[in-house]
Coordinates of C-alpha atoms in Angstrom, one line a residue:
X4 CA 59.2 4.5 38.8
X5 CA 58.7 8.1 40.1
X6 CA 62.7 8.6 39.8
X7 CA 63.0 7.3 36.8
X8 CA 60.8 10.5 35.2
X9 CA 62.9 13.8 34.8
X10 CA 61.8 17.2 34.7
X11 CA 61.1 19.4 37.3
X12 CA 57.1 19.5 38.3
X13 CA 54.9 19.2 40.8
X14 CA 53.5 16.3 42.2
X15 CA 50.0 16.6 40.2
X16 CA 51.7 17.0 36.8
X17 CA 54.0 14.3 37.3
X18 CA 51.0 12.0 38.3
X19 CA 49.2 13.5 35.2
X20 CA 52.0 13.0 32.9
X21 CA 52.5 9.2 33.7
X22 CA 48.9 8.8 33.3
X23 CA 48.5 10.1 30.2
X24 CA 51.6 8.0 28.8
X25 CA 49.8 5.2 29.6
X26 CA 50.4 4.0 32.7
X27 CA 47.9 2.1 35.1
X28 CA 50.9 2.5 38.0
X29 CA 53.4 4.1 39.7
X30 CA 56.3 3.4 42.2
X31 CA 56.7 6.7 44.5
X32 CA 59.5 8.0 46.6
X33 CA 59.1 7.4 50.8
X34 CA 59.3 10.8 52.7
X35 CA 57.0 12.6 50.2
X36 CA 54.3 14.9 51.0
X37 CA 51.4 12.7 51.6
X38 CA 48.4 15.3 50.8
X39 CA 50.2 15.9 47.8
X40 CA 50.6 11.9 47.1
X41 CA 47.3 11.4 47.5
X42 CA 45.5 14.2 45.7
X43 CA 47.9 12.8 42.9
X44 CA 47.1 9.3 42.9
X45 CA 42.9 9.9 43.6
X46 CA 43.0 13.0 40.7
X47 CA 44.6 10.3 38.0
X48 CA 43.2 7.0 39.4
X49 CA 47.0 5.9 38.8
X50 CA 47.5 3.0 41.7
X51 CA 50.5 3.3 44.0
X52 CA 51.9 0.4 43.9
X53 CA 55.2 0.5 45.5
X54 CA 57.6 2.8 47.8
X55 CA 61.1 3.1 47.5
X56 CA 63.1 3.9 51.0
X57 CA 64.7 7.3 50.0
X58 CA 68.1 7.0 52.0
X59 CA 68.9 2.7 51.8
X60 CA 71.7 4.2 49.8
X61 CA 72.9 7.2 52.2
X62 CA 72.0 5.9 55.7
X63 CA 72.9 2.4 54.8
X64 CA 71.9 -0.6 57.4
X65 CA 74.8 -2.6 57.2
X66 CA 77.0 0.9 58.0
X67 CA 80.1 0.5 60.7
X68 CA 78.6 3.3 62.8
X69 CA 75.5 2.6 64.5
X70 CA 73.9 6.4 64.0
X71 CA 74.0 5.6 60.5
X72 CA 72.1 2.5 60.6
X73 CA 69.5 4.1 63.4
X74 CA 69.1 6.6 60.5
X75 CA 68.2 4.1 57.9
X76 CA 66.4 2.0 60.2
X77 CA 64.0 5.4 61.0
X78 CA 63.9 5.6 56.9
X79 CA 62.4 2.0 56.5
X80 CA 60.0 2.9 59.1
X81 CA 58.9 5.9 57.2
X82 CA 58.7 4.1 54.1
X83 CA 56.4 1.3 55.6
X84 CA 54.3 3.6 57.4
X85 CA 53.9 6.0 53.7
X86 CA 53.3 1.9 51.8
X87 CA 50.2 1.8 54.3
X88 CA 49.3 5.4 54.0
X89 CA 49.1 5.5 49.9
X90 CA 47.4 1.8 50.0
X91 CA 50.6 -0.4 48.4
X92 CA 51.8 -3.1 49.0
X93 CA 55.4 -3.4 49.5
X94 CA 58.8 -1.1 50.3
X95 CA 61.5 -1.4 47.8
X96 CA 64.4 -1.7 50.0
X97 CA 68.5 -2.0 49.3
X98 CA 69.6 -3.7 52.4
X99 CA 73.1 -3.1 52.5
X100 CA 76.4 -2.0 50.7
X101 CA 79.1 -3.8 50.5
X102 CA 82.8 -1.6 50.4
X103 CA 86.6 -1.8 51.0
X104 CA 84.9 -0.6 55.3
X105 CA 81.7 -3.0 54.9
X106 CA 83.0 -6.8 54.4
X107 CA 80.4 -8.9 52.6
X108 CA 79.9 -10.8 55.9
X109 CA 79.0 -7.9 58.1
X110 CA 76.8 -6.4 55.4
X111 CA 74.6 -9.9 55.7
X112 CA 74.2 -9.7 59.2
X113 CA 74.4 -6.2 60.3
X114 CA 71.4 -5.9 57.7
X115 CA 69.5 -9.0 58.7
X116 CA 69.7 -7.4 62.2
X117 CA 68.3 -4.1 61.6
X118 CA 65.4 -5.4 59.0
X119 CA 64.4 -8.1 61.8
X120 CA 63.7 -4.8 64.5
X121 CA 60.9 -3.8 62.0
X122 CA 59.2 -7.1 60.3
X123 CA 56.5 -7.0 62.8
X124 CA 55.8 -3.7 62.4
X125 CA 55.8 -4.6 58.4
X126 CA 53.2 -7.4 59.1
X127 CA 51.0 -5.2 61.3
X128 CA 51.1 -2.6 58.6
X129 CA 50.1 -5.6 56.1
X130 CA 52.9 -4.4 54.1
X131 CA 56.2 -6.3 52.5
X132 CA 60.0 -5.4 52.8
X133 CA 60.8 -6.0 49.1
X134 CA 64.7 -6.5 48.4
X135 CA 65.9 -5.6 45.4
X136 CA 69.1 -7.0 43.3
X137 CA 71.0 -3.9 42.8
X138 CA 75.0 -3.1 41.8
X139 CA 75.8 -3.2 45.6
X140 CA 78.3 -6.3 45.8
X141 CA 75.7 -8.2 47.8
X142 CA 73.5 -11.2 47.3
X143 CA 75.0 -11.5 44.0
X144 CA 73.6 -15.1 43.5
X145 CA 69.6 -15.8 43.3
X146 CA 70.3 -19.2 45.6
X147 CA 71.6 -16.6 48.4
X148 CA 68.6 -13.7 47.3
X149 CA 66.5 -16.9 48.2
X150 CA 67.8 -17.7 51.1
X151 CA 68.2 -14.0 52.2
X152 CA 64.3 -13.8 52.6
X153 CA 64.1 -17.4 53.7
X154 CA 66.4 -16.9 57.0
X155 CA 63.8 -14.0 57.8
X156 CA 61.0 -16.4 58.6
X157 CA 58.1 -13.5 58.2
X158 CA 55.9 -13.2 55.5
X159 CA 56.4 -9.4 55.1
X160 CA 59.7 -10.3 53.5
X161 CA 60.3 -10.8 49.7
X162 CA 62.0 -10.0 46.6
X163 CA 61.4 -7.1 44.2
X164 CA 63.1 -8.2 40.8
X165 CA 65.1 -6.0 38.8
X166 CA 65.3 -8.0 35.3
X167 CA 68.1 -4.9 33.8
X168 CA 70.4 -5.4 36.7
X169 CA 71.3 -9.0 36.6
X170 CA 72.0 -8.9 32.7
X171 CA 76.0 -8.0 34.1
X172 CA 76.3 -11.2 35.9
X173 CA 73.6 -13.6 34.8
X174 CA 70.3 -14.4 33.1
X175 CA 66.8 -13.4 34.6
X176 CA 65.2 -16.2 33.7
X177 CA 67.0 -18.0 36.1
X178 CA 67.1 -15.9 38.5
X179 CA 63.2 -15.9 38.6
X180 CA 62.9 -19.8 38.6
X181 CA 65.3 -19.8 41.7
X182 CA 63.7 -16.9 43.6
X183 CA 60.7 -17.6 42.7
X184 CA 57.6 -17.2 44.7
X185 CA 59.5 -14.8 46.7
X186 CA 59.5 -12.1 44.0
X187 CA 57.0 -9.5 44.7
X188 CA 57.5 -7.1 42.3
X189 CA 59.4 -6.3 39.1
X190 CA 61.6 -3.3 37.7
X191 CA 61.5 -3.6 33.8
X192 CA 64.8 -2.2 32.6
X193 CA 66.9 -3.6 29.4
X194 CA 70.4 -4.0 29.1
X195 CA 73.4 -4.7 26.4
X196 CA 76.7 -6.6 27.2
X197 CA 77.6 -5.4 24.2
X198 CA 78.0 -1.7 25.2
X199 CA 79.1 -2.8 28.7
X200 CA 82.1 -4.7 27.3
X201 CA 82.9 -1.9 24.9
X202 CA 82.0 1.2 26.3
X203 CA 81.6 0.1 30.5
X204 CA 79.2 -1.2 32.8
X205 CA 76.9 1.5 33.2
X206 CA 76.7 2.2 29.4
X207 CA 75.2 -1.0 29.2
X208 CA 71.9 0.6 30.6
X209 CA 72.1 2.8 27.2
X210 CA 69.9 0.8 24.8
X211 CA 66.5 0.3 24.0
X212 CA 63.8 -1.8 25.0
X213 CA 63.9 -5.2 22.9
X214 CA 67.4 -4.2 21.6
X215 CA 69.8 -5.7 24.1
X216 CA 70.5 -8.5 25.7
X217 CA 67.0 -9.6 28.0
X218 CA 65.3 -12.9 26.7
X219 CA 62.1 -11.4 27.1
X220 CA 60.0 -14.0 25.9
X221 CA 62.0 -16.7 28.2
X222 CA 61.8 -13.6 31.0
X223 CA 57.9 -14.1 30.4
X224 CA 58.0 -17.7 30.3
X225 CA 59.4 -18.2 33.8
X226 CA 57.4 -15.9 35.0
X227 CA 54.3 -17.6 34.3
X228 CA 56.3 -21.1 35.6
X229 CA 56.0 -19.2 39.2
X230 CA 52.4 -17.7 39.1
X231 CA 54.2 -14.1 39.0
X232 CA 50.8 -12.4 38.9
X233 CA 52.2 -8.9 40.4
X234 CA 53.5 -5.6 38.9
X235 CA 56.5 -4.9 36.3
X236 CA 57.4 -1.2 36.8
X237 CA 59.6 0.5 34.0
X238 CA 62.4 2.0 35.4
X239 CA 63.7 3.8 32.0
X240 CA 67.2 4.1 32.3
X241 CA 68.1 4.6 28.5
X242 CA 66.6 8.3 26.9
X243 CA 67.0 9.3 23.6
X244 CA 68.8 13.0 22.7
X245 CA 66.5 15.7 22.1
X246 CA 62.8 13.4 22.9
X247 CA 61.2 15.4 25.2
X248 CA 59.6 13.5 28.2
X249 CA 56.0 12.6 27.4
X250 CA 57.1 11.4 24.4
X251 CA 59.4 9.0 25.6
X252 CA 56.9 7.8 28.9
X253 CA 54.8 7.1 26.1
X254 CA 57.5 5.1 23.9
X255 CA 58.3 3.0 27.0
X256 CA 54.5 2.2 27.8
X257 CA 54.1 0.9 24.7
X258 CA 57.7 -1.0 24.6
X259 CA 56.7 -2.3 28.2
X260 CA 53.0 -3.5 26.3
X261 CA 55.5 -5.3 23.4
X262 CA 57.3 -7.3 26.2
X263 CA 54.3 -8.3 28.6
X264 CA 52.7 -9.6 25.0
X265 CA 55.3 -12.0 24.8

């Protein structure tokens, strides 16, 4: 996950860098500079497999003022137009945000509304809206992420896993034999409840691949139950003090190796 790698660099050495940790992939950021992009991915031979809409968080579609959600609307635009441009296959996409001014209701359909204005654009593109399961206080069950792309009716809409971000409130396995064939792609991240209960939620991110609390080998078991034949992107959210940053891209290539083996 482009994000996910710090370090300030140009576009060419941060394609070169995941490359040379070991990855066949990457997941880039919508609104980037397309020559750049490009030159990147066809210098490397790295695929582009995913985009992430830049501003689902800041120009949220389920917002109470309608400029706000024109704004993200124009953002999932971009981001389907760069999927198409850079040849992958799906938009990561948070649909909404759920606050004390957003009740969970209107986050649901305000979101469902807006997303519906651009899923035939999404299926002339040949591209998919991929929601993902993120700490937003919405779809916080995988019967309702199901059902969420279900009420949709267009094949350009689908589910992009993230196995880390479910640990708080559930178990991935399950998650992927509910969702199922709708999941399109995967974020690999690891998590411990231990650290969340002792130190807070967001510490529980701070562990190591294969030391907290994922089943991986039951993750991989249900994974095959479905068919999931698509990509798992790391989304490293846990890095060691004083482990400079090709090291650890190549640590977490080969953790990511350890738990696809499984």
């Amino acid at each position: 996950m482009w994000g996910s790698v710090p370090g300030s660099m140009t576009v060419m050495e941060k394609f070169k860098l995941i490359k040379n940790a070991g990855f066949e992939g990457v997941e880039v950021d919508s609104g980037m500079n397309h020559d750049e992009v490009l030159q990147g991915r066809d210098a490397t031979g790295l695929i582009i497999a995913s985009v992430v809409d830049s501003v689902h968080w800041s120009d949220t579609l389920a917002d109470p003022k309608p400029e706000v959600r024109e704004k993200g609307l124009k953002g999932l635009t971009t981001s389907l137009h760069d999927c198409k441009a850079y040849g992958a296959t799906s938009v990561l996409l948070v649909p909404a945000v759920v606050s004390q001014q957003v009740s969970y209701d209107q986050a649901y359909t305000r979101s469902m509304e807006e997303i519906k204005k651009v899923t035939g654009l999404a299926e002339q593109l040949g591209v998919k809206i991929a929601i993902e399961n993120v700490w937003n206080h919405f779809l916080l069950s995988p019967l309702e992420a199901a059902r969420y792309v279900d009420e949709f009716h267009s094949p350009a809409l689908a589910w992009h896993f993230d196995v880390g971000n479910v640990i708080s409130i559930g178990w991935p396995e399950q998650w992927i034999h509910i969702v199922g064939s709708r999941i399109h792609k995967l974020h690999i991240k690891e998590y411990s409840r231990k650290k969340q209960n002792e130190e807070g939620q967001w510490k529980g991110f701070e562990v190591e691949y294969l030391e907290g609390d994922n089943n991986w080998p039951a993750v991989m078991r249900a994974l095959d139950d479905i068919g999931y034949q698509g990509w798992g992107t790391a989304e490293p959210a846990y890095w060691p003090s004083g482990v400079d940053v090709p090291t650890r891209l190549a640590q977490v290539s080969r953790k990511l190796d350890e738990i696809f083996s499984l």
